Backbone as numpy.savetxt, mean C-alpha at the origin, in Angstrom:
# Nx Ny Nz CAx CAy CAz Cx Cy Cz
-21.59 -7.88 -7.89 -20.64 -8.40 -6.92 -20.70 -7.55 -5.66
-20.93 -8.16 -4.50 -21.05 -7.37 -3.28 -19.72 -6.80 -2.86
-19.75 -5.65 -2.22 -18.55 -5.01 -1.69 -18.66 -4.96 -0.19
-17.52 -4.88 0.52 -17.57 -4.83 1.96 -18.19 -3.53 2.42
-18.86 -3.57 3.53 -19.42 -2.37 4.13 -18.89 -2.24 5.53
-19.35 -1.22 6.22 -18.92 -1.02 7.60 -19.31 -2.19 8.48
-20.28 -2.99 8.04 -20.72 -4.13 8.83 -19.86 -5.35 8.62
-18.93 -5.29 7.64 -17.99 -6.37 7.47 -18.37 -7.39 6.43
-19.29 -7.09 5.51 -19.66 -7.99 4.42 -18.54 -7.99 3.39
-17.81 -9.12 3.27 -16.57 -9.14 2.50 -16.66 -10.05 1.29
-15.93 -9.70 0.26 -15.78 -10.57 -0.90 -14.91 -11.77 -0.55
-15.16 -12.89 -1.18 -14.27 -14.03 -0.99 -12.97 -13.78 -1.73
-11.90 -14.43 -1.29 -10.58 -14.18 -1.85 -10.45 -14.72 -3.27
-11.41 -15.53 -3.72 -11.32 -16.09 -5.07 -11.97 -15.19 -6.11
-12.68 -14.13 -5.68 -13.30 -13.22 -6.63 -12.24 -12.39 -7.35
-12.54 -11.98 -8.58 -11.64 -11.13 -9.35 -12.24 -9.74 -9.47
-11.38 -8.77 -9.67 -11.83 -7.39 -9.78 -11.50 -6.88 -11.18
-12.53 -6.54 -11.92 -12.35 -6.10 -13.29 -12.68 -4.61 -13.41
-11.84 -3.87 -14.07 -12.02 -2.44 -14.25 -12.72 -2.23 -15.59
-13.92 -1.66 -15.56 -14.66 -1.45 -16.80 -14.06 -0.30 -17.61
-13.62 0.76 -16.92 -13.05 1.91 -17.62 -11.56 1.68 -17.88
-11.06 2.28 -18.92 -9.64 2.19 -19.22 -9.14 3.59 -19.55
-8.27 4.13 -18.73 -7.73 5.46 -18.94 -6.21 5.40 -19.00
-5.62 6.27 -19.80 -4.18 6.48 -19.72 -4.00 7.60 -18.71
-3.83 7.22 -17.45 -3.85 8.18 -16.36 -2.55 8.96 -16.24
-1.45 8.36 -16.66 -0.18 9.08 -16.67 0.40 9.02 -18.08
1.16 10.04 -18.44 1.72 10.08 -19.78 3.11 9.43 -19.79
3.71 9.37 -20.96 4.99 8.69 -21.10 6.08 9.38 -20.30
6.03 10.71 -20.20 7.03 11.43 -19.41 6.92 11.05 -17.95
5.71 10.98 -17.41 5.53 10.63 -16.01 5.97 9.19 -15.75
5.68 8.31 -16.70 6.09 6.91 -16.52 7.62 6.80 -16.54
8.26 7.50 -17.43 9.73 7.50 -17.46 10.31 8.13 -16.19
9.67 9.19 -15.70 10.11 9.82 -14.46 10.03 8.82 -13.30
8.93 8.06 -13.24 8.80 7.05 -12.19 9.90 6.00 -12.30
10.14 5.50 -13.50 11.16 4.47 -13.67 12.54 4.97 -13.25
12.85 6.22 -13.56 14.16 6.79 -13.25 14.29 7.20 -11.80
13.25 7.80 -11.23 13.33 8.39 -9.90 12.66 7.57 -8.80
11.77 6.68 -9.18 11.15 5.79 -8.20 9.95 6.36 -7.48
9.46 7.53 -7.91 8.29 8.11 -7.25 7.55 9.03 -8.20
6.31 9.37 -7.80 5.52 10.39 -8.48 4.73 11.16 -7.43
4.47 12.43 -7.71 3.53 13.23 -6.94 2.56 13.82 -7.95
1.29 13.43 -7.85 0.27 13.82 -8.82 -0.74 14.71 -8.12
-0.66 16.00 -8.35 -1.53 16.97 -7.67 -2.97 16.90 -8.19
-3.92 17.19 -7.27 -5.34 17.30 -7.63 -5.82 16.11 -8.46
-5.42 14.93 -8.04 -5.66 13.73 -8.84 -7.04 13.13 -8.59
-7.57 13.35 -7.40 -8.82 12.69 -7.00 -9.93 13.72 -6.86
-11.12 13.37 -7.26 -12.26 14.29 -7.24 -12.70 14.61 -5.82
-13.43 15.70 -5.68 -13.99 16.06 -4.39 -14.97 15.00 -3.89
-15.67 14.38 -4.81 -16.61 13.31 -4.43 -15.89 12.17 -3.74
-14.77 11.75 -4.34 -14.00 10.68 -3.72 -13.40 11.13 -2.38
-12.88 12.34 -2.34 -12.31 12.84 -1.09 -13.34 12.83 0.03
-14.53 13.28 -0.26 -15.58 13.33 0.76 -15.94 11.93 1.24
-16.02 10.97 0.32 -16.32 9.59 0.72 -15.23 9.02 1.62
-13.99 9.23 1.24 -12.88 8.66 2.01 -12.74 9.34 3.37
-12.94 10.65 3.41 -12.87 11.36 4.69 -13.98 10.89 5.63
-15.19 10.75 5.09 -16.30 10.30 5.92 -16.03 8.90 6.48
-15.47 8.04 5.64 -15.14 6.69 6.10 -14.06 6.74 7.18
-13.06 7.58 7.00 -11.98 7.67 8.00 -12.51 8.16 9.34
-13.50 9.05 9.31 -14.08 9.57 10.55 -14.80 8.48 11.35
-15.39 7.52 10.66 -16.08 6.42 11.35 -15.14 5.71 12.30
-13.90 5.51 11.88 -12.97 4.73 12.69 -12.35 5.55 13.82
-12.36 6.86 13.66 -11.98 7.71 14.79 -13.00 7.51 15.91
-14.28 7.49 15.55 -15.32 7.28 16.56 -15.23 5.88 17.16
-14.94 4.89 16.35 -14.78 3.53 16.87 -13.63 3.46 17.87
-12.58 4.24 17.63 -11.41 4.19 18.50 -11.70 4.69 19.90
-12.75 5.49 20.04 -13.08 6.02 21.37 -13.48 4.90 22.33
-13.86 3.76 21.80 -14.27 2.63 22.64 -13.09 1.78 23.08
-11.89 2.10 22.58 -10.71 1.29 22.87 -9.77 1.99 23.83
-9.11 1.20 24.65 -8.07 1.73 25.53 -6.68 1.30 25.08
-6.64 0.35 24.15 -5.36 -0.10 23.58 -5.59 -0.58 22.16
-4.51 -0.73 21.42 -4.60 -1.13 20.01 -5.19 -2.53 19.88
-5.85 -2.76 18.74 -6.30 -4.10 18.41 -5.88 -4.40 16.97
-6.41 -5.46 16.37 -6.00 -5.86 15.04 -6.41 -4.86 13.97
-7.44 -4.05 14.25 -7.93 -3.11 13.27 -7.32 -1.72 13.45
-7.24 -1.24 14.69 -6.81 0.13 14.96 -5.54 0.15 15.80
-4.55 0.88 15.32 -3.29 1.08 16.04 -3.34 2.47 16.66
-3.19 2.55 17.99 -3.36 3.79 18.72 -2.04 4.29 19.29
-1.92 5.61 19.41 -0.78 6.18 20.10 -0.89 5.88 21.60
0.24 5.86 22.32 0.20 5.54 23.75 -0.70 6.47 24.57
-0.82 7.72 24.18 -1.64 8.66 24.95 -3.05 8.83 24.39
-3.51 7.83 23.65 -4.88 7.83 23.14 -5.88 7.74 24.29
-7.01 8.42 24.16 -8.10 8.30 25.14 -9.42 8.49 24.43
-10.51 8.15 25.10 -11.84 8.32 24.53 -12.13 9.79 24.27
-11.71 10.65 25.20 -11.96 12.07 25.07 -11.07 12.73 24.02
-9.87 12.20 23.87 -8.91 12.77 22.92 -8.28 11.64 22.10
-9.01 11.13 21.10 -8.50 9.99 20.32 -7.25 10.37 19.53
-6.31 9.44 19.48 -5.07 9.65 18.73 -4.74 8.34 18.00
-5.17 8.27 16.75 -4.93 7.07 15.94 -3.61 7.18 15.20
-2.94 6.05 15.08 -1.78 5.97 14.19 -2.18 5.33 12.87
-2.98 4.26 12.94 -3.27 3.52 11.71 -4.57 2.75 11.81
-5.31 2.73 10.68 -6.35 1.75 10.43 -5.73 0.67 9.55
-5.68 -0.55 10.05 -5.05 -1.66 9.34 -6.03 -2.25 8.34
-5.59 -2.45 7.11 -6.37 -3.08 6.05 -7.76 -2.46 5.89
-7.83 -1.16 5.61 -9.13 -0.50 5.48 -10.04 -1.11 4.41
-9.48 -1.75 3.38 -10.33 -2.37 2.35 -11.24 -3.44 2.94
-10.87 -3.98 4.09 -11.67 -5.03 4.71 -12.82 -4.49 5.54
-12.84 -3.18 5.78 -13.76 -2.66 6.78 -14.76 -1.61 6.27
-14.55 -1.08 5.07 -15.50 -0.08 4.58 -15.53 -0.09 3.06
-16.74 0.05 2.52 -16.95 -0.01 1.08 -16.16 1.05 0.32
-16.05 2.27 0.86 -15.35 3.34 0.15 -13.89 2.99 -0.03
-13.24 2.50 1.01 -11.83 2.12 0.92 -11.66 0.96 -0.05
-12.58 0.00 0.02 -12.50 -1.17 -0.85 -12.62 -0.78 -2.32
-13.63 0.03 -2.63 -13.84 0.43 -4.02 -12.69 1.27 -4.55
-12.18 2.18 -3.72 -11.08 3.05 -4.14 -9.85 2.22 -4.52
-9.55 1.19 -3.74 -8.34 0.40 -3.95 -8.49 -0.69 -4.99
-9.70 -1.26 -5.10 -9.87 -2.45 -5.93 -10.46 -2.17 -7.31
-11.17 -1.05 -7.46 -11.72 -0.73 -8.78 -11.78 0.76 -9.06
-11.37 1.59 -8.11 -11.44 3.03 -8.26 -10.11 3.65 -8.70
-9.89 4.92 -8.36 -8.70 5.65 -8.84 -7.36 5.00 -8.52
-7.21 4.42 -7.33 -5.93 3.81 -6.99 -5.65 2.60 -7.87
-6.68 1.77 -8.08 -6.51 0.60 -8.95 -6.20 1.02 -10.38
-6.89 2.05 -10.86 -6.66 2.52 -12.23 -5.25 3.08 -12.40
-4.76 3.77 -11.39 -3.39 4.31 -11.45 -2.37 3.18 -11.44
-2.61 2.17 -10.61 -1.69 1.02 -10.58 -1.63 0.34 -11.95
-2.78 0.16 -12.58 -2.81 -0.46 -13.91 -2.08 0.41 -14.93
-2.21 1.73 -14.80 -1.56 2.65 -15.73 -0.05 2.57 -15.64
0.46 2.34 -14.42 1.91 2.30 -14.22 2.49 0.91 -14.48
1.82 -0.12 -13.96 2.38 -1.48 -13.97 1.89 -2.33 -15.12
0.84 -1.90 -15.81 0.26 -2.74 -16.86 -0.87 -3.58 -16.29
-1.56 -4.27 -17.18 -2.77 -5.02 -16.85 -2.50 -6.52 -17.02
-2.71 -7.34 -15.96 -3.31 -7.02 -14.67 -2.27 -6.62 -13.63
-2.77 -6.22 -12.45 -1.92 -6.00 -11.29 -2.40 -6.91 -10.17
-1.54 -7.06 -9.17 -1.89 -7.88 -8.01 -1.93 -6.98 -6.77
-3.08 -6.93 -6.12 -3.21 -6.14 -4.89 -2.50 -6.85 -3.75
-1.83 -6.07 -2.89 -1.16 -6.67 -1.75 -1.81 -6.30 -0.43
-1.83 -5.00 -0.09 -2.46 -4.61 1.17 -2.75 -3.11 1.17
-3.48 -2.66 2.18 -3.76 -1.24 2.33 -3.66 -0.85 3.80
-3.55 0.46 4.04 -3.52 0.99 5.40 -3.84 2.48 5.34
-4.37 3.01 6.42 -4.65 4.43 6.54 -3.85 4.95 7.72
-2.83 5.77 7.44 -2.02 6.38 8.48 -2.60 7.75 8.83
-2.95 7.93 10.10 -3.58 9.18 10.52 -2.56 10.26 10.89
-1.41 9.91 11.39 -0.39 10.86 11.87 -1.07 12.04 12.57
-1.46 11.80 13.79 -2.32 12.73 14.52 -1.65 14.08 14.75
-2.47 15.09 15.04 -2.00 16.46 15.23 -1.11 16.60 16.46
-0.32 17.68 16.49 0.49 18.06 17.65 1.33 16.90 18.17
2.10 16.31 17.27 3.04 15.28 17.72 2.87 13.92 17.10
1.99 13.79 16.08 1.84 12.50 15.40 3.19 11.95 14.99
3.42 10.68 15.23 4.77 10.11 15.22 5.43 10.12 13.84
6.76 10.25 13.87 7.55 10.16 12.66 7.58 8.73 12.15
7.90 8.56 10.88 8.21 7.26 10.31 9.67 7.34 9.87
10.53 6.55 10.49 11.96 6.63 10.24 12.29 6.11 8.84
13.49 6.46 8.36 13.91 6.08 7.01 13.93 4.56 6.88
13.33 4.09 5.81 13.26 2.65 5.57 12.94 2.40 4.10
12.98 1.15 3.71 12.46 0.68 2.43 11.37 -0.34 2.72
10.46 -0.53 1.77 9.29 -1.38 2.03 9.52 -2.86 1.75
10.35 -3.18 0.76 10.43 -4.55 0.28 10.87 -5.53 1.37
11.63 -5.04 2.36 12.06 -5.92 3.45 10.88 -6.36 4.32
9.83 -5.53 4.37 8.65 -5.88 5.17 7.84 -6.99 4.51
7.77 -6.96 3.18 6.96 -7.94 2.46 7.65 -8.32 1.15
8.69 -9.17 1.23 9.42 -9.57 0.02 8.51 -10.18 -1.04
8.84 -9.87 -2.29 8.15 -10.41 -3.46 9.17 -11.10 -4.36
8.65 -11.71 -5.40 9.53 -12.39 -6.35 10.20 -11.42 -7.32
9.83 -10.14 -7.29 10.56 -9.13 -8.04 10.42 -7.79 -7.32
10.86 -6.72 -7.96 10.84 -5.41 -7.31 9.83 -4.46 -7.96
8.79 -5.05 -8.55 7.75 -4.21 -9.14 6.80 -3.58 -8.12
6.63 -4.13 -6.91 5.63 -3.55 -6.01 5.82 -2.05 -5.79
4.70 -1.37 -5.75 4.69 0.07 -5.48 3.52 0.38 -4.57
3.63 1.50 -3.89 2.57 1.93 -2.99 2.01 3.26 -3.48
0.68 3.32 -3.58 -0.03 4.51 -4.03 -0.73 5.12 -2.83
-0.46 6.39 -2.57 -1.08 7.07 -1.45 -1.96 8.21 -1.91
-2.93 8.56 -1.09 -3.73 9.76 -1.33 -3.79 10.57 -0.05
-3.45 11.84 -0.15 -3.59 12.74 0.98 -5.06 13.12 1.13
-5.65 12.79 2.27 -7.03 13.19 2.53 -7.11 14.63 3.03
-5.96 15.20 3.35 -5.86 16.59 3.80 -4.69 17.23 3.07
-4.77 18.54 2.85 -3.62 19.25 2.29 -2.46 19.14 3.27
-1.26 18.88 2.76 -0.10 18.60 3.60 1.00 19.62 3.32
1.42 20.31 4.39 2.52 21.27 4.27 3.70 20.81 5.09
4.73 21.64 5.21 5.97 21.26 5.90 5.75 20.85 7.35
4.82 21.49 8.04 4.62 21.24 9.46 3.91 19.91 9.73
3.26 19.35 8.71 2.40 18.18 8.91 3.10 16.85 8.73
4.40 16.87 8.52 5.13 15.62 8.37 4.89 14.95 7.04
5.13 15.66 5.91 4.94 15.02 4.61 5.94 13.88 4.41
5.59 12.97 3.51 6.51 11.89 3.20 7.71 12.45 2.43
8.90 11.99 2.78 10.11 12.36 2.07 10.71 11.15 1.37
11.26 11.36 0.17 11.87 10.28 -0.60 13.26 10.70 -1.07
14.11 9.71 -1.28 15.42 9.93 -1.88 15.33 9.50 -3.35
15.15 10.44 -4.27 14.98 10.08 -5.67 16.12 9.20 -6.18
15.75 8.14 -6.88 16.73 7.23 -7.46 17.23 6.16 -6.52
16.89 6.25 -5.23 17.42 5.27 -4.27 16.84 3.88 -4.48
15.76 3.77 -5.26 15.17 2.45 -5.54 16.09 1.60 -6.40
17.12 2.22 -7.00 18.04 1.47 -7.87 19.33 1.09 -7.14
19.47 1.49 -5.90 20.75 1.29 -5.22 20.62 0.25 -4.11
21.32 0.42 -3.05 21.47 -0.58 -1.99 20.15 -0.88 -1.29
19.97 -2.15 -0.95 18.87 -2.56 -0.08 19.44 -2.71 1.33
18.89 -1.97 2.27 19.49 -1.86 3.59 18.90 -2.88 4.56
19.71 -3.24 5.54 19.29 -4.12 6.61 18.47 -3.31 7.61
17.27 -3.80 7.95 16.39 -3.06 8.85 16.35 -3.66 10.26
17.39 -4.43 10.60 17.58 -4.91 11.97 18.52 -3.95 12.69
18.40 -3.88 14.02 19.33 -3.03 14.76 20.63 -3.79 15.02
21.54 -3.16 15.72 22.86 -3.77 15.93 22.83 -4.93 16.92
21.69 -5.14 17.56 21.52 -6.31 18.43 20.74 -7.41 17.73
20.55 -7.26 16.41 19.85 -8.23 15.57 18.37 -8.32 15.88
17.81 -7.25 16.42 16.36 -7.17 16.60 15.75 -6.41 15.42
14.57 -6.86 14.97 13.90 -6.17 13.87 13.52 -4.77 14.33
13.98 -3.76 13.60 13.69 -2.36 13.93 12.75 -1.71 12.93
12.70 -2.26 11.71 11.85 -1.67 10.69 12.36 -0.33 10.19
13.60 -0.01 10.48 14.19 1.27 10.08 15.68 1.06 9.83
16.24 1.94 9.03 17.67 1.86 8.74 18.49 2.19 9.98
19.67 1.59 10.06 20.59 1.88 11.16 21.09 3.32 11.08
21.42 3.88 12.24 21.90 5.26 12.30 23.11 5.45 11.40
24.01 4.48 11.40 25.23 4.61 10.60 24.94 4.55 9.10
23.87 3.85 8.71 23.49 3.83 7.29 22.85 5.15 6.89
22.01 5.69 7.75 21.40 6.99 7.46 22.46 8.06 7.33
23.53 7.93 8.15 24.61 8.93 8.12 25.32 8.96 6.77
25.20 7.88 5.99 25.83 7.83 4.67 25.00 8.57 3.62
23.77 8.90 3.96 22.89 9.59 3.02 23.07 11.10 3.12
22.84 11.79 2.04 22.84 13.25 2.04 21.40 13.72 2.15
21.01 14.23 3.32 19.63 14.63 3.55 19.21 15.81 2.66
20.17 16.47 2.05 19.84 17.52 1.10 19.21 16.95 -0.17
19.34 15.64 -0.36 18.78 15.00 -1.55 17.30 14.65 -1.39
16.76 14.81 -0.19 15.38 14.41 0.06 14.41 15.32 -0.70
13.40 14.72 -1.31 12.27 15.45 -1.87 11.07 15.22 -0.96
10.53 16.30 -0.42 9.38 16.21 0.48 8.10 16.32 -0.36
7.26 15.31 -0.26 6.08 15.23 -1.11 4.89 15.93 -0.45
4.98 17.26 -0.41 3.85 18.06 0.07 2.80 18.09 -1.03
1.54 18.27 -0.63 0.52 18.28 -1.67 -0.84 18.73 -1.18
-1.71 18.97 -2.12 -3.09 19.35 -1.82 -3.88 18.12 -1.40
-5.04 18.36 -0.77 -5.95 17.25 -0.53 -6.35 16.67 -1.89
-6.26 15.37 -2.01 -6.53 14.72 -3.29 -5.29 14.44 -4.11
-4.13 14.91 -3.65 -2.88 14.57 -4.34 -2.56 13.09 -4.12
-1.99 12.48 -5.15 -1.60 11.07 -5.07 -0.08 10.97 -5.08
0.43 10.09 -4.24 1.86 9.78 -4.24 2.05 8.34 -4.70
3.18 8.09 -5.34 3.55 6.74 -5.76 5.01 6.55 -5.39
5.36 5.44 -4.76 6.78 5.15 -4.53 7.05 3.66 -4.66
8.19 3.35 -5.25 8.61 1.98 -5.47 9.01 1.32 -4.15
8.89 0.00 -4.10 9.14 -0.75 -2.86 10.58 -0.65 -2.37
11.51 -0.26 -3.25 12.92 -0.13 -2.85 13.32 1.31 -2.53
12.38 2.23 -2.63 12.65 3.65 -2.36 12.92 3.88 -0.88
13.99 4.60 -0.55 14.21 5.04 0.83 13.24 6.19 1.09
12.44 6.06 2.14 11.45 7.08 2.44 11.13 7.10 3.92
10.47 8.16 4.35 10.08 8.32 5.75 9.31 9.62 5.88
8.94 9.96 7.11 8.23 11.22 7.34 8.52 11.72 8.74
8.38 13.03 8.93 8.68 13.67 10.20 7.43 13.75 11.07
7.62 14.15 12.32 6.53 14.37 13.26 5.57 15.44 12.73
4.29 15.24 12.96 3.29 16.24 12.60 3.24 17.30 13.70
3.73 18.50 13.40 3.77 19.58 14.39 2.56 20.51 14.27
1.67 20.22 13.36 0.53 21.11 13.12 -0.64 20.73 14.03
-1.68 21.57 14.10 -2.86 21.24 14.91 -3.87 20.36 14.17
-3.50 19.83 13.00 -4.42 19.03 12.20 -3.81 17.65 11.93
-4.64 16.58 11.95 -4.15 15.26 11.54 -3.72 15.27 10.08
-2.81 14.38 9.74 -2.37 14.23 8.34 -2.71 12.82 7.90
-3.87 12.68 7.25 -4.35 11.35 6.87 -3.82 10.96 5.49
-3.14 9.84 5.44 -2.59 9.33 4.18 -3.06 7.90 4.00
-3.91 7.69 2.99 -4.43 6.37 2.67 -3.48 5.71 1.67
-3.01 4.51 1.99 -1.99 3.83 1.20 -2.48 2.47 0.75
-2.15 2.11 -0.50 -2.46 0.79 -1.03 -1.31 0.31 -1.90
-0.96 -0.95 -1.75 0.21 -1.51 -2.42 -0.21 -2.55 -3.46
0.44 -2.46 -4.63 0.19 -3.36 -5.75 1.52 -3.84 -6.32
1.48 -4.94 -7.04 2.64 -5.38 -7.82 2.17 -5.73 -9.22
3.12 -5.95 -10.12 2.77 -6.46 -11.43 2.08 -7.82 -11.28
1.26 -8.17 -12.26 0.56 -9.44 -12.18 1.48 -10.64 -12.18
2.71 -10.46 -12.67 3.69 -11.56 -12.70 4.50 -11.64 -11.42
4.23 -10.77 -10.46 4.96 -10.73 -9.19 4.11 -11.38 -8.10
4.75 -12.15 -7.24 4.05 -12.86 -6.18 4.69 -12.56 -4.83
3.88 -12.33 -3.78 4.46 -12.21 -2.45 5.02 -13.56 -2.01
6.12 -13.52 -1.30 6.72 -14.75 -0.80 5.87 -15.26 0.35
5.49 -16.54 0.30 4.58 -17.11 1.28 5.07 -16.89 2.71
4.10 -16.61 3.58 4.40 -16.52 5.00 4.83 -15.14 5.45
5.03 -14.22 4.52 5.48 -12.88 4.90 4.45 -11.88 4.42
3.74 -11.27 5.36 2.69 -10.34 5.01 3.13 -8.90 5.14
2.19 -8.01 5.36 2.47 -6.59 5.51 2.44 -6.26 6.99
3.62 -6.09 7.58 3.70 -5.82 9.01 2.93 -6.87 9.80
2.92 -8.10 9.28 2.23 -9.19 9.95 0.76 -9.29 9.63
0.18 -8.30 8.92 -1.24 -8.31 8.61 -1.42 -8.08 7.12
-1.65 -9.15 6.37 -1.78 -9.04 4.92 -3.18 -8.61 4.51
-4.20 -9.00 5.23 -5.57 -8.67 4.87 -6.21 -9.76 4.04
-7.53 -9.70 3.93 -8.30 -10.76 3.28 -8.15 -10.76 1.76
-7.71 -9.64 1.19 -7.66 -9.52 -0.26 -6.23 -9.55 -0.81
-5.26 -9.85 0.03 -3.89 -9.92 -0.42 -3.71 -10.95 -1.52
-3.05 -10.57 -2.60 -2.84 -11.47 -3.73 -3.92 -11.39 -4.78
-4.96 -10.57 -4.54 -6.08 -10.49 -5.47 -5.65 -9.82 -6.78
-6.08 -10.42 -7.90 -5.79 -9.86 -9.21 -6.82 -8.79 -9.56
-6.34 -7.67 -10.11 -7.19 -6.58 -10.58 -6.91 -6.40 -12.07
-7.95 -6.38 -12.89 -7.78 -6.22 -14.32 -8.16 -7.48 -15.07
-7.47 -7.75 -16.14 -7.80 -8.92 -16.95 -7.35 -10.19 -16.24
-7.90 -11.34 -16.61 -7.54 -12.59 -15.94 -6.03 -12.83 -16.00
-5.46 -13.38 -14.92 -4.01 -13.60 -14.88 -3.58 -14.72 -15.81
-2.38 -14.61 -16.35 -1.83 -15.64 -17.23 -1.03 -16.67 -16.44
-0.89 -16.44 -15.12 -0.08 -17.27 -14.23 1.42 -17.20 -14.56
1.82 -16.18 -15.33 3.24 -15.96 -15.55 3.91 -15.53 -14.25
5.13 -15.97 -14.06 5.89 -15.67 -12.86 7.32 -15.32 -13.25
7.82 -14.20 -12.74 9.22 -13.84 -12.94 9.98 -14.12 -11.66
11.00 -14.92 -11.73 11.75 -15.29 -10.54 13.22 -15.47 -10.92
14.07 -14.67 -10.28 15.52 -14.74 -10.51 15.85 -14.63 -11.99
15.13 -13.77 -12.70 15.41 -13.54 -14.11 14.85 -14.58 -15.04
14.08 -15.54 -14.52 13.50 -16.58 -15.36 11.98 -16.46 -15.31
11.34 -16.65 -16.46 9.90 -16.51 -16.56 9.27 -17.85 -16.91
8.21 -18.19 -16.19 7.50 -19.43 -16.47 6.06 -19.27 -16.02
5.20 -20.21 -16.43 3.80 -20.20 -16.01 3.61 -21.16 -14.85
3.06 -20.61 -13.75 2.76 -21.46 -12.60 1.40 -22.12 -12.75
1.09 -23.00 -11.81 -0.21 -23.67 -11.81 -1.33 -22.66 -11.58
-2.57 -23.01 -11.92 -3.70 -22.10 -11.68 -3.84 -21.78 -10.19
-4.57 -20.71 -9.92 -4.90 -20.37 -8.55 -6.11 -21.22 -8.15
-5.89 -22.17 -7.23 -6.95 -23.10 -6.86 -7.72 -22.63 -5.63
-7.50 -21.38 -5.19 -8.15 -20.89 -3.98 -9.67 -21.03 -4.08
-10.26 -21.62 -3.05 -11.71 -21.73 -2.99 -12.29 -22.92 -3.71
-11.47 -23.67 -4.44 -12.01 -24.82 -5.17 -11.19 -26.09 -4.99
-10.06 -26.01 -4.33 -9.29 -27.21 -4.05 -8.42 -27.64 -5.21
-7.16 -27.90 -4.94 -6.21 -28.30 -5.99 -6.30 -29.79 -6.25
-6.28 -30.20 -7.52 -6.25 -31.63 -7.84 -4.85 -32.19 -7.57
-4.77 -33.50 -7.46 -3.45 -34.13 -7.38 -2.81 -34.12 -8.77
-1.52 -34.40 -8.82 -0.84 -34.49 -10.11 -1.47 -35.56 -10.99
-1.98 -36.65 -10.34 -2.59 -37.73 -11.11 -3.86 -37.25 -11.79
-4.70 -36.49 -11.02 -5.94 -35.99 -11.60 -5.68 -35.05 -12.75
-4.69 -34.18 -12.61 -4.38 -33.22 -13.68 -3.89 -33.93 -14.92
-2.97 -34.86 -14.74 -2.38 -35.52 -15.90 -3.37 -36.43 -16.61
-4.20 -37.12 -15.85 -5.16 -38.02 -16.47 -6.30 -37.28 -17.13
-6.55 -36.03 -16.69 -7.61 -35.23 -17.31 -7.13 -34.57 -18.59
-5.86 -34.73 -18.92 -5.33 -34.18 -20.15 -5.40 -32.67 -20.22
-5.17 -32.04 -19.08 -5.17 -30.57 -19.04 -6.53 -29.97 -18.75
-7.55 -30.80 -18.58 -8.89 -30.29 -18.30 -9.18 -30.20 -16.81
-8.31 -30.73 -15.98 -8.51 -30.73 -14.53 -8.15 -29.38 -13.96
């Protein structure tokens, strides 16, 4: 099965991704910790080989950004970006643009970790690489993820890997343990404009002493539930803080049509990873089997299905 490369050779959305290896990557204590607290920090989780591949891939897009004077669909740039001094905020949907990112998310360590936490199969949603550039890389204000891309349940989680060791000065991600079980906040401002962040008055209700800052070594993996309150501070260090993120849900969870990830879902959104899907769907506490995924082959009419006696 071909994988995407830097030249843009992409898999069709109807292809499935099967993991040949099966590992119990987290133990029962870690799984219970995730369920109770809504996050994990897994130190030294990724090999040096993988780190080197991902770093090399990330460098390619820094060089590509030198040709841009403003953001495009692939690269999000800081306002003071220049060819001489590139300042990236984000590579959007990296799985679509380089083989290393694609393999890592769809069949490599990130996919295996998602299967270990959520069970087999899982559904891939989207990926992104946040660079948080040196000497002022922008903060990410307190927010929850599920409002950006609602699903039919709250199983979605995001798995991150630090491509660089991250300390206090570099703007590590902070989480409020257990907040995934509490209130879902409105992310519009007081003028009813989408802000993508919690209102000041809602943040004031939180005790910032409860924040756990997820500092870690290069190769550390982070996991946080879609309902977790999280954010990160400005990068005050002289080094970029690269965090590669990929989001998955349980195989029985579906993204609500028409709502992507910050408006960009990517070519592989909804892709199943692991064993073939059963088409089970959990919605409002009720479970049922939906119709097959007809992507790439065309859906029959109800007449064709019924007259074929289930063979259509």
